[in-house]
Amino acid sequence: MTIPLTVNSTTHQIDLPGDVPLLWVLRDEIGLTGTKFGCGVSACGACTVHIDGEAVRACQVALRDVWGEVTTIEAMGTPGAMSILQQAWVDHQVAQCGYCQSGQIMQAAALLAETPRPGDADIDAAMEGNLCRCGTYPRIRAAIHAAAAKMSEV
Amino acid sequence: MSRLGTIARRSFLIGSAAIAGGVAFGVWKLNQPLANPLQPGPGEAALNPFIFIDGSGVTIITPKAEMGQGVQTTLAALAAEELDLDWEQVRVLHGPPAAAYYNSVMLGNVLPFKDYAMSDFQHRLAEEVGRFGKVVGLQITGGSTSMTDGFVRLREAGATARETLKLAASAQLNVAPASLRTESGQVIAPDGTAIRYEDLAEAAAQIDPPKVTLRDPSHWRYIGQSMPRLDQVAKATGTATFGIDVRMEGQRFATLRMNPNLGGGMVSYDATRAEAMPGVEKIIDLGNGIAVVARNTWLAFRAAEAVEITWQSAPYPPEQAQMWEAIEASFADAPNSTMRDDGDTTNGIAGATEVTAEYRVPFLAHATMEPMNAAALYTGEALQIACGNQVPTLVQSHCAEAVGLEPEQVSVETTFLGGGFGRRGEYDYAVYAARVAKEMPGTPIQVTWTREEDMGHDFYRPAAIGRFRGAVQDGRAVMLDGQIAGPSVTASAMPRLTGMQAAGPDRVLVEGAYDQPYAIPNYRIRGHITDLGLPIGFWRSVGASVNGFLHECFLDEMAHVAGRDPLDFRLEMMRSEHAPSAGCLEKVAEMSGWTGQTPEGIGRGVGFTYSFGTPVAQVVEVAQTDSGIRIARAWIACDVGLALDPEIVKAQMVSGLVYGLSAAVMGEITFAGGAVEQQNFWDYDALRMHTMPQVEVAVLEANGHMGGAGEPGTPPSMPALANALYDLTGTRARELPLNRSFDFVV
Ligand code: FES
Ligand code: FES
């Protein structure tokens, strides 16, 4: 008995128990390693992906409970064709170790989809679940503002 | 010294050698050439491997691990500066384990000098001792040494390659080498003919490289500029490979469950239930715990929890209170070190006012964002290891030993590190992966720790107690006598890193206190070692992470008793002792608009620590809000002597500050029943977006020697915050973390 799962527009038949968290299906089964494991208990945001456009912690959603299409960092843009948000990340030289950044970008993308011109308080509220042990928060904030400005131009 | 002098006599040899379809370039030091780890053909081993050029272009090999500090970018810029590459042409790779990549600086930093007061002779001696790193093959990213270590070596490698390529072009074009120039990865002749380095590589491999002189700094294009980091695109697109992302054909996924009583073994275990769980392939007895191999990491996590284990107890006092008692008791022992002893600190000073205080700082975990992990494949004749690490040669030799192979049979690929902070300077995670792989020959294994295992099996920043006495007179400090007691990083880590026991006075125990640039006539710092038998390790800024807090909180208390502004009080003692340090304080005062006065509801504090060759002054501002105290703003002024890449230095300073503030506000590892109590980020948290202050950084370049950037931002942040809280509330917290004494915005 396999479970269908649609990730980045491709549907996979997953042969794993239904209680395996989406995070580990993505990383170990489908080989999409851009989504990271940080805590496993919803305390760090490193595993953030979108389900039907909503930012969720992939470590907390069981395979059998995935309610829609999953989008991961790999579908946000590629090194040769980055999204506006990713380009803003590069322009602001946000990443240090980089380990938290997939989750930060997915969380920020969901914020911008809902609030196209977020204020600092919006950014605080949306991003506070995403830990960065390297402390890149000021650059993340600047990159989100810059991406928002850029997106409103187009 | 004479033997060391002989071994370490400087003799630059410059070499090149053929590799498949190209050439490898570089320099190596010392009398015996080091084997080239990039494995050219027989007879061509005598070369260092910083640059190689083949049909696909130029690759710069960085001997240091990229863990977020931007080291690959800056090391590549040093080589590219001399080699005349366009920035888009620059590609980098982590070097394999090899003695050729020895850290030439770090060992020199164990000498008991005060860096700010080092004479040129002492600096030369430190260089000589550092070069001894070659003899013991110390390949390590740490101690904020990467830039001082690579500054000359990478530029020489680039210059050597450039000049050799010009010789090759000169032969090909039949023109004088002096008439050739280099640009954008090409050698260009007077008539405009341009030959790509790739096309000269094989010919260059046959040429003895000439002696080179390095370019004058006035011609630098990259050094001193903020370069676009080479790792940014990969890290913004999820395509950067960390250790945890290594995937090999047929790979299985494993996890560990080790004895929470650190160092204890296993009495017995029952894996019956776990073995029957879905996806579980094997359960391995590791002696001090078990590993579960499964087809999916999470299935392995769940099965590992289901194994019933009876643990042996810990080889140290099991309760936190007993540990504090042991640390207190060590004050009664003779000091292990007295690194500073100026004037007379034992007899009172007539007419002076005495000040005393006792401080406590807790154990801390590294909590790198990427939990510990490593991938391994064992085939019987060879072992392949892939992981983020700061010590490839140690990973290689210890993994070899663990599986009964020779080091030459073990390959180590260093991936990106999802944070290091000192934790990846250990090699336990790699050795466990090697041992698991050995039980599954031919099957690649990725061993991932849960966050809880990572938190509970660290090499912790030691807890410590500081007892300080001082005296002030006429608004000045006339005496400071500090004693620091706690477990020793050196004593715990030396056997792991070198196989030798630590000997002699422990400098690390007192660094950040004995070596501060204050003119205090009677000034003594003593260290007392507590032998707890607990695994202790290097935590970002090491001894200074403890002592910066003790020393700078105490100076603040002295300033208060003296009735002085705490910044002026420091500045006055610093100006005569070390001008660049005073310059940092002046700069941070200017940036923050320091007046010594703060309005109701606002508090400001200052902190200063000279560590890893870099003086750093910080001002932290806190604000009382309805929902608690908020760290509102921070200002940093540092002097790195020469900023090879100012933006990267700034990013490191901010990062160091946040790491320190996080620890100061809420960082605490405690023991109960022999095990670490904290489990995950919900009880070992850090600053986040909404609790992060606004930060401004100024990078100065007045200091006489190049200093580090990765660590020196951490120590002064903690006292600056505590001093700001005193300014705000009038309460002097002498114990970390500060959330024991204050309510912060959460
Ligand atoms: S791994 Fe999912 S929130 Fe941390
Ligand atoms: S960049 Fe390292 S954890 Fe965020």
PDB file of N, CA and C in Angstrom, chain A residues 15-16 19-21 24 27-29 33-34 36-39 41 43-44 73 78-79 82 86 93-99 101-102 105 124 128-129 131 133-134 137-141, chain B residues 67-68 227-229 232-233 235-238 242 244-245 247 253 295-298 302 366-367 369-371 417-419 449 451 647 651-652 655 659 680-681 686-690:
ATOM      1  N   ASP A  15       6.215   4.378  -0.386  1.00  0.00           N
ATOM      2  CA  ASP A  15       6.053   3.106   0.311  1.00  0.00           C
ATOM      3  C   ASP A  15       6.703   3.202   1.695  1.00  0.00           C
ATOM      4  N   LEU A  16       6.030   3.944   2.568  1.00  0.00           N
ATOM      5  CA  LEU A  16       6.521   4.112   3.940  1.00  0.00           C
ATOM      6  C   LEU A  16       5.303   4.140   4.850  1.00  0.00           C
ATOM      7  N   ASP A  19       2.794   7.287   9.267  1.00  0.00           N
ATOM      8  CA  ASP A  19       3.136   8.227  10.334  1.00  0.00           C
ATOM      9  C   ASP A  19       4.536   8.823  10.173  1.00  0.00           C
ATOM     10  N   VAL A  20       5.251   8.448   9.114  1.00  0.00           N
ATOM     11  CA  VAL A  20       6.574   9.062   8.898  1.00  0.00           C
ATOM     12  C   VAL A  20       6.357  10.540   8.547  1.00  0.00           C
ATOM     13  N   PRO A  21       7.056  11.449   9.262  1.00  0.00           N
ATOM     14  CA  PRO A  21       6.876  12.870   8.957  1.00  0.00           C
ATOM     15  C   PRO A  21       7.325  13.206   7.536  1.00  0.00           C
ATOM     16  N   TRP A  24      11.031  13.579   6.520  1.00  0.00           N
ATOM     17  CA  TRP A  24      11.888  12.416   6.264  1.00  0.00           C
ATOM     18  C   TRP A  24      11.515  11.677   4.990  1.00  0.00           C
ATOM     19  N   ARG A  27      13.492  14.040   2.493  1.00  0.00           N
ATOM     20  CA  ARG A  27      14.951  13.941   2.566  1.00  0.00           C
ATOM     21  C   ARG A  27      15.475  12.552   2.217  1.00  0.00           C
ATOM     22  N   ASP A  28      14.864  11.539   2.804  1.00  0.00           N
ATOM     23  CA  ASP A  28      15.450  10.202   2.690  1.00  0.00           C
ATOM     24  C   ASP A  28      14.825   9.369   1.581  1.00  0.00           C
ATOM     25  N   GLU A  29      13.587   9.700   1.208  1.00  0.00           N
ATOM     26  CA  GLU A  29      12.900   8.864   0.223  1.00  0.00           C
ATOM     27  C   GLU A  29      12.974   9.497  -1.169  1.00  0.00           C
ATOM     28  N   THR A  33      17.054  17.187  -0.401  1.00  0.00           N
ATOM     29  CA  THR A  33      17.754  17.457   0.856  1.00  0.00           C
ATOM     30  C   THR A  33      17.843  18.948   1.195  1.00  0.00           C
ATOM     31  N   GLY A  34      17.247  19.794   0.349  1.00  0.00           N
ATOM     32  CA  GLY A  34      17.272  21.226   0.661  1.00  0.00           C
ATOM     33  C   GLY A  34      16.489  21.557   1.924  1.00  0.00           C
ATOM     34  N   LYS A  36      15.702  21.057   5.671  1.00  0.00           N
ATOM     35  CA  LYS A  36      16.627  20.575   6.705  1.00  0.00           C
ATOM     36  C   LYS A  36      15.947  20.081   7.970  1.00  0.00           C
ATOM     37  N   PHE A  37      16.658  19.222   8.661  1.00  0.00           N
ATOM     38  CA  PHE A  37      16.269  18.760   9.991  1.00  0.00           C
ATOM     39  C   PHE A  37      17.058  19.547  11.028  1.00  0.00           C
ATOM     40  N   GLY A  38      16.337  20.194  11.945  1.00  0.00           N
ATOM     41  CA  GLY A  38      17.036  20.918  13.005  1.00  0.00           C
ATOM     42  C   GLY A  38      16.660  20.447  14.393  1.00  0.00           C
ATOM     43  N   CYS A  39      15.380  20.164  14.599  1.00  0.00           N
ATOM     44  CA  CYS A  39      14.942  19.840  15.963  1.00  0.00           C
ATOM     45  C   CYS A  39      13.945  18.689  16.010  1.00  0.00           C
ATOM     46  N   VAL A  41      10.879  18.948  16.510  1.00  0.00           N
ATOM     47  CA  VAL A  41       9.771  19.230  17.431  1.00  0.00           C
ATOM     48  C   VAL A  41       9.134  20.601  17.186  1.00  0.00           C
ATOM     49  N   ALA A  43      10.488  23.463  16.743  1.00  0.00           N
ATOM     50  CA  ALA A  43      11.098  24.540  17.528  1.00  0.00           C
ATOM     51  C   ALA A  43      12.124  25.361  16.741  1.00  0.00           C
ATOM     52  N   CYS A  44      12.372  25.026  15.466  1.00  0.00           N
ATOM     53  CA  CYS A  44      13.451  25.741  14.775  1.00  0.00           C
ATOM     54  C   CYS A  44      13.109  26.232  13.375  1.00  0.00           C
ATOM     55  N   ILE A  73      12.122  24.144  -1.127  1.00  0.00           N
ATOM     56  CA  ILE A  73      13.078  25.161  -1.574  1.00  0.00           C
ATOM     57  C   ILE A  73      13.550  24.886  -2.999  1.00  0.00           C
ATOM     58  N   THR A  78      16.333  27.987  -9.034  1.00  0.00           N
ATOM     59  CA  THR A  78      17.546  27.184  -9.122  1.00  0.00           C
ATOM     60  C   THR A  78      18.732  28.127  -9.154  1.00  0.00           C
ATOM     61  N   PRO A  79      19.950  27.616  -8.951  1.00  0.00           N
ATOM     62  CA  PRO A  79      21.112  28.513  -8.970  1.00  0.00           C
ATOM     63  C   PRO A  79      21.166  29.365 -10.236  1.00  0.00           C
ATOM     64  N   MET A  82      17.144  32.095 -10.047  1.00  0.00           N
ATOM     65  CA  MET A  82      16.643  32.271  -8.688  1.00  0.00           C
ATOM     66  C   MET A  82      15.386  33.133  -8.686  1.00  0.00           C
ATOM     67  N   GLN A  86      15.103  34.807  -3.445  1.00  0.00           N
ATOM     68  CA  GLN A  86      16.431  34.185  -3.336  1.00  0.00           C
ATOM     69  C   GLN A  86      17.524  35.160  -3.776  1.00  0.00           C
ATOM     70  N   GLN A  93      23.820  38.924   1.038  1.00  0.00           N
ATOM     71  CA  GLN A  93      24.816  38.020   1.617  1.00  0.00           C
ATOM     72  C   GLN A  93      24.326  37.513   2.971  1.00  0.00           C
ATOM     73  N   VAL A  94      23.116  36.981   2.952  1.00  0.00           N
ATOM     74  CA  VAL A  94      22.468  36.624   4.216  1.00  0.00           C
ATOM     75  C   VAL A  94      23.141  35.440   4.903  1.00  0.00           C
ATOM     76  N   ALA A  95      23.395  34.381   4.148  1.00  0.00           N
ATOM     77  CA  ALA A  95      23.764  33.107   4.770  1.00  0.00           C
ATOM     78  C   ALA A  95      25.144  33.158   5.412  1.00  0.00           C
ATOM     79  N   GLN A  96      25.239  32.531   6.557  1.00  0.00           N
ATOM     80  CA  GLN A  96      26.563  32.220   7.096  1.00  0.00           C
ATOM     81  C   GLN A  96      26.748  30.715   6.908  1.00  0.00           C
ATOM     82  N   CYS A  97      26.486  29.905   7.939  1.00  0.00           N
ATOM     83  CA  CYS A  97      26.596  28.466   7.673  1.00  0.00           C
ATOM     84  C   CYS A  97      25.553  28.037   6.641  1.00  0.00           C
ATOM     85  N   GLY A  98      24.416  28.725   6.622  1.00  0.00           N
ATOM     86  CA  GLY A  98      23.403  28.465   5.603  1.00  0.00           C
ATOM     87  C   GLY A  98      22.396  27.396   5.947  1.00  0.00           C
ATOM     88  N   TYR A  99      22.610  26.701   7.041  1.00  0.00           N
ATOM     89  CA  TYR A  99      21.781  25.529   7.320  1.00  0.00           C
ATOM     90  C   TYR A  99      20.318  25.875   7.558  1.00  0.00           C
ATOM     91  N   GLN A 101      18.763  28.412   6.233  1.00  0.00           N
ATOM     92  CA  GLN A 101      18.259  29.383   5.265  1.00  0.00           C
ATOM     93  C   GLN A 101      17.150  28.863   4.353  1.00  0.00           C
ATOM     94  N   SER A 102      17.133  27.574   4.034  1.00  0.00           N
ATOM     95  CA  SER A 102      16.005  27.059   3.242  1.00  0.00           C
ATOM     96  C   SER A 102      14.707  27.331   3.978  1.00  0.00           C
ATOM     97  N   ILE A 105      13.814  31.065   4.005  1.00  0.00           N
ATOM     98  CA  ILE A 105      13.303  31.537   2.718  1.00  0.00           C
ATOM     99  C   ILE A 105      11.863  31.049   2.504  1.00  0.00           C
ATOM    100  N   ASP A 124       8.742  40.184  12.303  1.00  0.00           N
ATOM    101  CA  ASP A 124       8.964  39.562  13.617  1.00  0.00           C
ATOM    102  C   ASP A 124       7.980  38.417  13.840  1.00  0.00           C
ATOM    103  N   GLU A 128       9.584  34.503  13.742  1.00  0.00           N
ATOM    104  CA  GLU A 128      10.138  34.197  15.066  1.00  0.00           C
ATOM    105  C   GLU A 128      10.294  32.697  15.330  1.00  0.00           C
ATOM    106  N   GLY A 129       9.617  31.876  14.546  1.00  0.00           N
ATOM    107  CA  GLY A 129       9.774  30.435  14.729  1.00  0.00           C
ATOM    108  C   GLY A 129      10.993  29.860  14.032  1.00  0.00           C
ATOM    109  N   LEU A 131      14.745  29.643  13.791  1.00  0.00           N
ATOM    110  CA  LEU A 131      15.987  29.892  14.522  1.00  0.00           C
ATOM    111  C   LEU A 131      17.165  29.995  13.556  1.00  0.00           C
ATOM    112  N   ARG A 133      21.235  29.940  14.348  1.00  0.00           N
ATOM    113  CA  ARG A 133      22.297  29.951  15.360  1.00  0.00           C
ATOM    114  C   ARG A 133      23.455  30.852  14.957  1.00  0.00           C
ATOM    115  N   CYS A 134      23.549  31.200  13.670  1.00  0.00           N
ATOM    116  CA  CYS A 134      24.598  32.118  13.240  1.00  0.00           C
ATOM    117  C   CYS A 134      24.171  33.578  13.410  1.00  0.00           C
ATOM    118  N   TYR A 137      19.773  37.330  11.471  1.00  0.00           N
ATOM    119  CA  TYR A 137      18.458  38.003  11.443  1.00  0.00           C
ATOM    120  C   TYR A 137      18.449  39.387  10.788  1.00  0.00           C
ATOM    121  N   PRO A 138      19.416  40.268  11.069  1.00  0.00           N
ATOM    122  CA  PRO A 138      19.323  41.601  10.445  1.00  0.00           C
ATOM    123  C   PRO A 138      19.359  41.528   8.917  1.00  0.00           C
ATOM    124  N   ARG A 139      20.157  40.630   8.386  1.00  0.00           N
ATOM    125  CA  ARG A 139      20.246  40.506   6.928  1.00  0.00           C
ATOM    126  C   ARG A 139      18.997  39.833   6.362  1.00  0.00           C
ATOM    127  N   ILE A 140      18.428  38.903   7.111  1.00  0.00           N
ATOM    128  CA  ILE A 140      17.164  38.300   6.666  1.00  0.00           C
ATOM    129  C   ILE A 140      16.101  39.387   6.563  1.00  0.00           C
ATOM    130  N   ARG A 141      16.031  40.222   7.575  1.00  0.00           N
ATOM    131  CA  ARG A 141      15.030  41.299   7.585  1.00  0.00           C
ATOM    132  C   ARG A 141      15.244  42.217   6.376  1.00  0.00           C
TER     133      ARG A 141
ATOM    134  N   MET B  67      32.228  27.072   7.578  1.00  0.00           N
ATOM    135  CA  MET B  67      31.136  26.803   8.524  1.00  0.00           C
ATOM    136  C   MET B  67      30.295  28.043   8.729  1.00  0.00           C
ATOM    137  N   GLY B  68      30.385  28.949   7.753  1.00  0.00           N
ATOM    138  CA  GLY B  68      29.567  30.146   7.835  1.00  0.00           C
ATOM    139  C   GLY B  68      30.389  31.405   7.959  1.00  0.00           C
ATOM    140  N   MET B 227      33.894  40.995  -0.968  1.00  0.00           N
ATOM    141  CA  MET B 227      33.642  40.187  -2.160  1.00  0.00           C
ATOM    142  C   MET B 227      32.298  39.466  -2.024  1.00  0.00           C
ATOM    143  N   PRO B 228      31.605  39.272  -3.151  1.00  0.00           N
ATOM    144  CA  PRO B 228      30.406  38.420  -3.090  1.00  0.00           C
ATOM    145  C   PRO B 228      30.817  37.018  -2.638  1.00  0.00           C
ATOM    146  N   ARG B 229      30.209  36.533  -1.594  1.00  0.00           N
ATOM    147  CA  ARG B 229      30.615  35.220  -1.064  1.00  0.00           C
ATOM    148  C   ARG B 229      30.303  34.108  -2.056  1.00  0.00           C
ATOM    149  N   GLN B 232      26.928  31.781  -1.449  1.00  0.00           N
ATOM    150  CA  GLN B 232      25.594  32.342  -1.221  1.00  0.00           C
ATOM    151  C   GLN B 232      24.514  31.723  -2.110  1.00  0.00           C
ATOM    152  N   VAL B 233      24.800  31.530  -3.379  1.00  0.00           N
ATOM    153  CA  VAL B 233      23.771  31.012  -4.280  1.00  0.00           C
ATOM    154  C   VAL B 233      23.357  29.601  -3.851  1.00  0.00           C
ATOM    155  N   LYS B 235      23.500  28.327  -0.957  1.00  0.00           N
ATOM    156  CA  LYS B 235      22.797  28.338   0.332  1.00  0.00           C
ATOM    157  C   LYS B 235      21.423  28.989   0.239  1.00  0.00           C
ATOM    158  N   ALA B 236      21.183  29.760  -0.820  1.00  0.00           N
ATOM    159  CA  ALA B 236      19.848  30.358  -1.002  1.00  0.00           C
ATOM    160  C   ALA B 236      18.940  29.466  -1.833  1.00  0.00           C
ATOM    161  N   THR B 237      19.491  28.406  -2.405  1.00  0.00           N
ATOM    162  CA  THR B 237      18.682  27.559  -3.284  1.00  0.00           C
ATOM    163  C   THR B 237      18.564  26.123  -2.756  1.00  0.00           C
ATOM    164  N   GLY B 238      19.059  25.886  -1.557  1.00  0.00           N
ATOM    165  CA  GLY B 238      18.954  24.542  -0.985  1.00  0.00           C
ATOM    166  C   GLY B 238      19.867  23.535  -1.653  1.00  0.00           C
ATOM    167  N   PHE B 242      25.479  19.760   2.923  1.00  0.00           N
ATOM    168  CA  PHE B 242      25.999  19.620   4.279  1.00  0.00           C
ATOM    169  C   PHE B 242      26.238  18.131   4.537  1.00  0.00           C
ATOM    170  N   ILE B 244      24.813  16.170   6.483  1.00  0.00           N
ATOM    171  CA  ILE B 244      23.546  15.453   6.632  1.00  0.00           C
ATOM    172  C   ILE B 244      22.883  15.179   5.270  1.00  0.00           C
ATOM    173  N   ASP B 245      23.355  15.870   4.230  1.00  0.00           N
ATOM    174  CA  ASP B 245      22.758  15.742   2.896  1.00  0.00           C
ATOM    175  C   ASP B 245      23.498  14.756   1.992  1.00  0.00           C
ATOM    176  N   ARG B 247      24.391  11.742   0.049  1.00  0.00           N
ATOM    177  CA  ARG B 247      23.589  10.600  -0.405  1.00  0.00           C
ATOM    178  C   ARG B 247      24.425   9.742  -1.337  1.00  0.00           C
ATOM    179  N   PHE B 253      19.969   4.650   6.512  1.00  0.00           N
ATOM    180  CA  PHE B 253      19.941   5.764   7.463  1.00  0.00           C
ATOM    181  C   PHE B 253      19.973   5.227   8.886  1.00  0.00           C
ATOM    182  N   ARG B 295      15.723   2.086   6.940  1.00  0.00           N
ATOM    183  CA  ARG B 295      15.652   2.604   5.567  1.00  0.00           C
ATOM    184  C   ARG B 295      15.297   4.086   5.551  1.00  0.00           C
ATOM    185  N   ASN B 296      15.020   4.634   6.733  1.00  0.00           N
ATOM    186  CA  ASN B 296      14.646   6.033   6.822  1.00  0.00           C
ATOM    187  C   ASN B 296      15.094   6.541   8.202  1.00  0.00           C
ATOM    188  N   THR B 297      15.600   7.767   8.250  1.00  0.00           N
ATOM    189  CA  THR B 297      16.152   8.291   9.502  1.00  0.00           C
ATOM    190  C   THR B 297      15.112   8.281  10.622  1.00  0.00           C
ATOM    191  N   TRP B 298      13.893   8.695  10.280  1.00  0.00           N
ATOM    192  CA  TRP B 298      12.877   8.794  11.327  1.00  0.00           C
ATOM    193  C   TRP B 298      12.497   7.425  11.880  1.00  0.00           C
ATOM    194  N   ARG B 302      12.775   6.333  15.817  1.00  0.00           N
ATOM    195  CA  ARG B 302      11.706   5.754  16.615  1.00  0.00           C
ATOM    196  C   ARG B 302      12.115   4.401  17.195  1.00  0.00           C
ATOM    197  N   HIS B 366      27.029  23.649  22.247  1.00  0.00           N
ATOM    198  CA  HIS B 366      27.257  24.384  21.000  1.00  0.00           C
ATOM    199  C   HIS B 366      25.951  24.586  20.236  1.00  0.00           C
ATOM    200  N   ALA B 367      25.111  23.528  20.242  1.00  0.00           N
ATOM    201  CA  ALA B 367      23.831  23.573  19.545  1.00  0.00           C
ATOM    202  C   ALA B 367      23.974  24.126  18.129  1.00  0.00           C
ATOM    203  N   MET B 369      23.275  24.449  14.303  1.00  0.00           N
ATOM    204  CA  MET B 369      21.956  24.301  13.676  1.00  0.00           C
ATOM    205  C   MET B 369      21.802  22.902  13.057  1.00  0.00           C
ATOM    206  N   GLU B 370      22.863  22.395  12.487  1.00  0.00           N
ATOM    207  CA  GLU B 370      22.846  21.044  11.910  1.00  0.00           C
ATOM    208  C   GLU B 370      23.247  20.057  13.004  1.00  0.00           C
ATOM    209  N   PRO B 371      22.345  19.160  13.378  1.00  0.00           N
ATOM    210  CA  PRO B 371      22.733  18.194  14.409  1.00  0.00           C
ATOM    211  C   PRO B 371      23.909  17.344  13.929  1.00  0.00           C
ATOM    212  N   LEU B 417      29.631  22.960   6.677  1.00  0.00           N
ATOM    213  CA  LEU B 417      29.246  22.697   8.064  1.00  0.00           C
ATOM    214  C   LEU B 417      28.026  23.555   8.413  1.00  0.00           C
ATOM    215  N   GLY B 418      26.998  22.924   8.944  1.00  0.00           N
ATOM    216  CA  GLY B 418      25.838  23.681   9.413  1.00  0.00           C
ATOM    217  C   GLY B 418      26.105  24.236  10.793  1.00  0.00           C
ATOM    218  N   GLY B 419      27.131  25.063  10.866  1.00  0.00           N
ATOM    219  CA  GLY B 419      27.599  25.609  12.142  1.00  0.00           C
ATOM    220  C   GLY B 419      28.702  24.746  12.713  1.00  0.00           C
ATOM    221  N   TRP B 449      22.173  12.255  14.251  1.00  0.00           N
ATOM    222  CA  TRP B 449      21.768  12.303  15.656  1.00  0.00           C
ATOM    223  C   TRP B 449      20.462  13.069  15.779  1.00  0.00           C
ATOM    224  N   ARG B 451      18.226  15.851  17.741  1.00  0.00           N
ATOM    225  CA  ARG B 451      18.641  17.056  18.465  1.00  0.00           C
ATOM    226  C   ARG B 451      18.908  16.729  19.930  1.00  0.00           C
ATOM    227  N   GLU B 647      33.008  43.175   4.960  1.00  0.00           N
ATOM    228  CA  GLU B 647      31.630  42.713   5.207  1.00  0.00           C
ATOM    229  C   GLU B 647      31.626  41.386   5.952  1.00  0.00           C
ATOM    230  N   ALA B 651      29.940  40.633   9.499  1.00  0.00           N
ATOM    231  CA  ALA B 651      28.974  39.545   9.706  1.00  0.00           C
ATOM    232  C   ALA B 651      29.419  38.642  10.857  1.00  0.00           C
ATOM    233  N   GLN B 652      30.721  38.400  10.928  1.00  0.00           N
ATOM    234  CA  GLN B 652      31.233  37.566  12.018  1.00  0.00           C
ATOM    235  C   GLN B 652      31.080  38.255  13.367  1.00  0.00           C
ATOM    236  N   SER B 655      27.472  37.989  14.350  1.00  0.00           N
ATOM    237  CA  SER B 655      27.209  36.597  14.695  1.00  0.00           C
ATOM    238  C   SER B 655      27.783  36.250  16.067  1.00  0.00           C
ATOM    239  N   TYR B 659      25.610  35.139  19.361  1.00  0.00           N
ATOM    240  CA  TYR B 659      25.921  33.864  20.020  1.00  0.00           C
ATOM    241  C   TYR B 659      26.156  34.098  21.514  1.00  0.00           C
ATOM    242  N   ASN B 680      16.360  20.185  23.760  1.00  0.00           N
ATOM    243  CA  ASN B 680      16.101  20.655  22.412  1.00  0.00           C
ATOM    244  C   ASN B 680      16.011  22.178  22.465  1.00  0.00           C
ATOM    245  N   PHE B 681      15.638  22.790  21.370  1.00  0.00           N
ATOM    246  CA  PHE B 681      15.604  24.256  21.352  1.00  0.00           C
ATOM    247  C   PHE B 681      14.500  24.837  22.232  1.00  0.00           C
ATOM    248  N   ALA B 686      17.760  30.405  21.716  1.00  0.00           N
ATOM    249  CA  ALA B 686      18.684  31.486  21.374  1.00  0.00           C
ATOM    250  C   ALA B 686      17.850  32.686  20.959  1.00  0.00           C
ATOM    251  N   LEU B 687      18.521  33.817  20.748  1.00  0.00           N
ATOM    252  CA  LEU B 687      17.800  34.978  20.254  1.00  0.00           C
ATOM    253  C   LEU B 687      17.169  34.629  18.912  1.00  0.00           C
ATOM    254  N   ARG B 688      16.053  35.272  18.652  1.00  0.00           N
ATOM    255  CA  ARG B 688      15.329  35.054  17.399  1.00  0.00           C
ATOM    256  C   ARG B 688      15.042  36.398  16.755  1.00  0.00           C
ATOM    257  N   MET B 689      14.368  36.340  15.616  1.00  0.00           N
ATOM    258  CA  MET B 689      14.114  37.569  14.864  1.00  0.00           C
ATOM    259  C   MET B 689      13.544  38.686  15.738  1.00  0.00           C
ATOM    260  N   HIS B 690      12.556  38.343  16.559  1.00  0.00           N
ATOM    261  CA  HIS B 690      11.857  39.391  17.318  1.00  0.00           C
ATOM    262  C   HIS B 690      12.591  39.805  18.584  1.00  0.00           C
TER     263      HIS B 690
END
